[in-house]
Amino acid sequence: MNIRRTKKGRTVLTAVAITTGLVLTVAGCGGGDDGGSDKKTSSSSPAKNDDGDDDKQESQAPPAEQTLAEVKAGGLTLAVTSATRDDGGFVTVEGRVTNSSGKPWVAADWRGDESELAKNGGSIAGASLVDQKGKKKYLVLRDTEGRCLCTRFTGGVLSGDTAEWFAQFPAPPEDTTKVSFQVGSMPPASVELSEGE
């Protein structure tokens, strides 16, 4: 019985050793590939870093260039970065707001005047799109409980901070390519609509 146990023990140890060897071999192969790709990345990175720092600064600059519109009022800067017409029959507008007012901002005047919007707290629920050509005003879409399909600025935006936002609207007719985005006391921002992918 001792011999059988030993044999079984050896068999088990042999299987474990073989399995461990395979795992180490696979890990070694995998590590070699990763190391090679790391070397490729690190060897190409310095070349990119020499020229790439400028490229990175340039690649970070386009978001500023891609800003469709920017308006300022009361220490706030509102930027619209995209206004995309989607297949579902709506337009999604996105952007950022920067608070330079010197005090926290809670978006109280951005939530809208309608009683239905009271549940949205400090949000961008009071925003609208105006189609000058079609002479129509489009309000932010809402669900059946009156919650807007938009950003809610939970806790507000501290002075010096920037927050991303979005709002969804019914889409104006296909031949409308430009609209005005307006919210709260901010001046209207004229933006071009783009087609979604």
Short mmCIF file of C-alpha atoms in Angstrom, two decimals:
data_model
loop_
_atom_site.label_atom_id
_atom_site.label_comp_id
_atom_site.label_asym_id
_atom_site.label_seq_id
_atom_site.Cartn_x
_atom_site.Cartn_y
_atom_site.Cartn_z
CA MET A 1 0.00 0.00 0.00
CA ASN A 2 2.89 2.29 0.69
CA ILE A 3 4.26 1.62 -2.76
CA ARG A 4 0.91 2.46 -4.36
CA ARG A 5 0.70 5.69 -2.44
CA THR A 6 4.21 6.52 -3.45
CA LYS A 7 3.43 5.73 -7.03
CA LYS A 8 0.24 7.73 -6.88
CA GLY A 9 2.08 10.50 -5.10
CA ARG A 10 4.82 10.43 -7.75
CA THR A 11 2.21 10.34 -10.48
CA VAL A 12 0.49 13.33 -8.97
CA LEU A 13 3.80 15.12 -8.44
CA THR A 14 4.84 14.32 -11.99
CA ALA A 15 1.53 15.66 -13.34
CA VAL A 16 1.90 18.79 -11.21
CA ALA A 17 5.49 19.22 -12.35
CA ILE A 18 4.52 18.77 -16.01
CA THR A 19 1.59 21.15 -15.63
CA THR A 20 3.76 23.68 -13.83
CA GLY A 21 6.42 23.34 -16.52
CA LEU A 22 3.81 23.94 -19.23
CA VAL A 23 2.40 26.95 -17.39
CA LEU A 24 5.87 28.38 -16.93
CA THR A 25 6.68 27.70 -20.57
CA VAL A 26 3.48 29.37 -21.72
CA ALA A 27 4.03 32.24 -19.30
CA GLY A 28 7.60 32.49 -20.53
CA CYS A 29 6.42 32.61 -24.12
CA GLY A 30 3.74 35.12 -23.22
CA GLY A 31 6.23 37.20 -21.28
CA GLY A 32 8.61 37.15 -24.24
CA ASP A 33 5.88 38.45 -26.53
CA ASP A 34 4.86 41.15 -24.08
CA GLY A 35 8.49 42.04 -23.52
CA GLY A 36 8.97 42.29 -27.26
CA SER A 37 5.91 44.47 -27.64
CA ASP A 38 7.03 46.52 -24.64
CA LYS A 39 10.40 46.94 -26.29
CA LYS A 40 8.70 47.95 -29.50
CA THR A 41 6.53 50.39 -27.61
CA SER A 42 9.41 51.73 -25.57
CA SER A 43 11.73 51.92 -28.57
CA SER A 44 9.09 53.70 -30.63
CA SER A 45 7.95 55.82 -27.70
CA PRO A 46 11.18 57.80 -27.37
CA ALA A 47 11.03 58.61 -31.07
CA LYS A 48 7.44 59.71 -30.58
CA ASN A 49 8.29 61.52 -27.40
CA ASP A 50 10.96 63.60 -29.12
CA ASP A 51 8.53 64.56 -31.84
CA GLY A 52 5.55 63.17 -29.92
CA ASP A 53 5.48 65.83 -27.22
CA ASP A 54 4.67 68.35 -29.90
CA ASP A 55 2.28 65.84 -31.47
CA LYS A 56 0.62 65.24 -28.13
CA GLN A 57 0.26 68.96 -27.54
CA GLU A 58 -1.15 69.29 -31.02
CA SER A 59 -3.46 66.32 -30.44
CA GLN A 60 -4.65 67.93 -27.22
CA ALA A 61 -5.13 71.23 -29.00
CA PRO A 62 -7.72 69.93 -31.51
CA PRO A 63 -10.41 69.48 -28.83
CA ALA A 64 -10.20 73.27 -28.39
CA GLU A 65 -10.32 73.63 -32.17
CA GLN A 66 -13.21 71.14 -32.33
CA THR A 67 -15.25 73.27 -29.99
CA LEU A 68 -18.33 74.18 -32.01
CA ALA A 69 -19.26 77.15 -29.86
CA GLU A 70 -18.24 78.84 -26.63
CA VAL A 71 -20.14 81.45 -24.63
CA LYS A 72 -19.42 83.17 -21.32
CA ALA A 73 -21.56 84.76 -18.62
CA GLY A 74 -21.35 85.23 -14.85
CA GLY A 75 -17.94 83.59 -14.52
CA LEU A 76 -19.04 80.49 -16.44
CA THR A 77 -17.72 79.30 -19.78
CA LEU A 78 -20.02 76.99 -21.70
CA ALA A 79 -18.47 75.07 -24.57
CA VAL A 80 -20.39 72.91 -27.05
CA THR A 81 -18.11 70.18 -28.41
CA SER A 82 -20.58 68.14 -30.48
CA ALA A 83 -24.15 68.23 -31.73
CA THR A 84 -24.92 64.91 -33.39
CA ARG A 85 -28.08 63.85 -35.16
CA ASP A 86 -28.80 60.19 -34.31
CA ASP A 87 -30.81 57.53 -36.14
CA GLY A 88 -33.41 57.42 -33.37
CA GLY A 89 -34.78 60.85 -34.32
CA PHE A 90 -32.96 62.90 -31.72
CA VAL A 91 -29.94 65.17 -31.38
CA THR A 92 -27.34 64.71 -28.65
CA VAL A 93 -25.47 67.86 -27.68
CA GLU A 94 -22.32 67.53 -25.57
CA GLY A 95 -19.87 69.94 -24.08
CA ARG A 96 -18.27 71.23 -20.91
CA VAL A 97 -18.82 74.02 -18.42
CA THR A 98 -15.97 75.73 -16.59
CA ASN A 99 -16.64 77.62 -13.38
CA SER A 100 -14.39 80.66 -12.96
CA SER A 101 -16.83 82.57 -10.76
CA GLY A 102 -14.80 82.22 -7.55
CA LYS A 103 -17.61 80.31 -5.82
CA PRO A 104 -19.34 76.93 -6.20
CA TRP A 105 -21.97 76.79 -8.94
CA VAL A 106 -25.08 74.60 -8.61
CA ALA A 107 -26.77 75.12 -12.02
CA ALA A 108 -29.98 76.33 -10.39
CA ASP A 109 -30.99 78.52 -13.34
CA TRP A 110 -30.12 75.78 -15.85
CA ARG A 111 -32.75 73.32 -14.67
CA GLY A 112 -35.66 75.16 -16.31
CA ASP A 113 -38.83 76.88 -15.14
CA GLU A 114 -41.33 74.10 -15.77
CA SER A 115 -42.71 72.43 -12.63
CA GLU A 116 -42.06 69.03 -14.22
CA LEU A 117 -38.34 69.82 -14.25
CA ALA A 118 -38.17 70.47 -10.49
CA LYS A 119 -37.18 66.82 -9.93
CA ASN A 120 -34.03 67.31 -11.96
CA GLY A 121 -32.24 69.48 -9.40
CA GLY A 122 -29.13 71.26 -10.64
CA SER A 123 -29.05 70.03 -14.22
CA ILE A 124 -29.05 71.21 -17.80
CA ALA A 125 -32.75 70.28 -18.12
CA GLY A 126 -33.74 73.84 -19.02
CA ALA A 127 -31.65 73.88 -22.20
CA SER A 128 -33.21 74.29 -25.63
CA LEU A 129 -32.34 74.10 -29.31
CA VAL A 130 -33.78 76.76 -31.59
CA ASP A 131 -34.19 76.09 -35.29
CA GLN A 132 -34.19 79.61 -36.75
CA LYS A 133 -34.93 78.30 -40.23
CA GLY A 134 -37.95 76.22 -39.16
CA LYS A 135 -38.87 78.71 -36.41
CA LYS A 136 -39.14 75.97 -33.77
CA LYS A 137 -37.82 75.54 -30.26
CA TYR A 138 -36.90 72.05 -29.04
CA LEU A 139 -36.77 71.22 -25.31
CA VAL A 140 -34.67 68.54 -23.62
CA LEU A 141 -36.23 65.08 -23.88
CA ARG A 142 -37.65 63.56 -20.67
CA ASP A 143 -38.71 60.16 -19.48
CA THR A 144 -42.22 59.35 -18.24
CA GLU A 145 -41.29 60.49 -14.72
CA GLY A 146 -40.13 63.92 -15.87
CA ARG A 147 -36.40 63.19 -15.58
CA CYS A 148 -34.43 64.83 -18.32
CA LEU A 149 -32.17 62.95 -20.71
CA CYS A 150 -29.34 65.21 -19.69
CA THR A 151 -26.55 65.77 -17.21
CA ARG A 152 -27.34 66.43 -13.58
CA PHE A 153 -24.57 68.35 -11.80
CA THR A 154 -24.69 66.45 -8.51
CA GLY A 155 -22.93 68.53 -5.88
CA GLY A 156 -22.43 71.43 -8.30
CA VAL A 157 -19.17 72.53 -9.89
CA LEU A 158 -16.47 74.04 -7.68
CA SER A 159 -14.68 77.22 -8.71
CA GLY A 160 -11.87 76.42 -11.13
CA ASP A 161 -13.39 73.06 -12.07
CA THR A 162 -14.74 71.89 -15.40
CA ALA A 163 -17.62 69.43 -15.84
CA GLU A 164 -18.72 67.52 -18.92
CA TRP A 165 -22.40 67.62 -19.87
CA PHE A 166 -24.85 66.27 -22.44
CA ALA A 167 -28.48 66.85 -23.38
CA GLN A 168 -30.76 65.08 -25.86
CA PHE A 169 -33.42 66.82 -27.96
CA PRO A 170 -35.93 65.87 -30.64
CA ALA A 171 -34.21 66.20 -34.02
CA PRO A 172 -35.16 69.11 -36.25
CA PRO A 173 -35.93 68.36 -39.94
CA GLU A 174 -33.12 66.87 -42.03
CA ASP A 175 -32.56 70.09 -43.97
CA THR A 176 -31.79 71.99 -40.75
CA THR A 177 -28.01 71.98 -40.34
CA LYS A 178 -27.54 74.79 -37.81
CA VAL A 179 -29.30 75.47 -34.49
CA SER A 180 -28.85 77.73 -31.48
CA PHE A 181 -28.20 76.07 -28.12
CA GLN A 182 -29.34 78.07 -25.12
CA VAL A 183 -29.52 77.44 -21.38
CA GLY A 184 -30.19 79.67 -18.36
CA SER A 185 -28.77 83.16 -18.65
CA MET A 186 -26.00 82.06 -21.03
CA PRO A 187 -26.01 83.69 -24.47
CA PRO A 188 -27.22 81.48 -27.33
CA ALA A 189 -24.50 79.41 -29.01
CA SER A 190 -24.82 78.71 -32.73
CA VAL A 191 -23.81 75.14 -33.57
CA GLU A 192 -23.61 72.99 -36.69
CA LEU A 193 -25.36 69.61 -36.54
CA SER A 194 -23.41 66.56 -37.66
CA GLU A 195 -24.68 63.13 -38.67
CA GLY A 196 -24.11 60.23 -36.27
CA GLU A 197 -22.19 57.14 -37.37
#
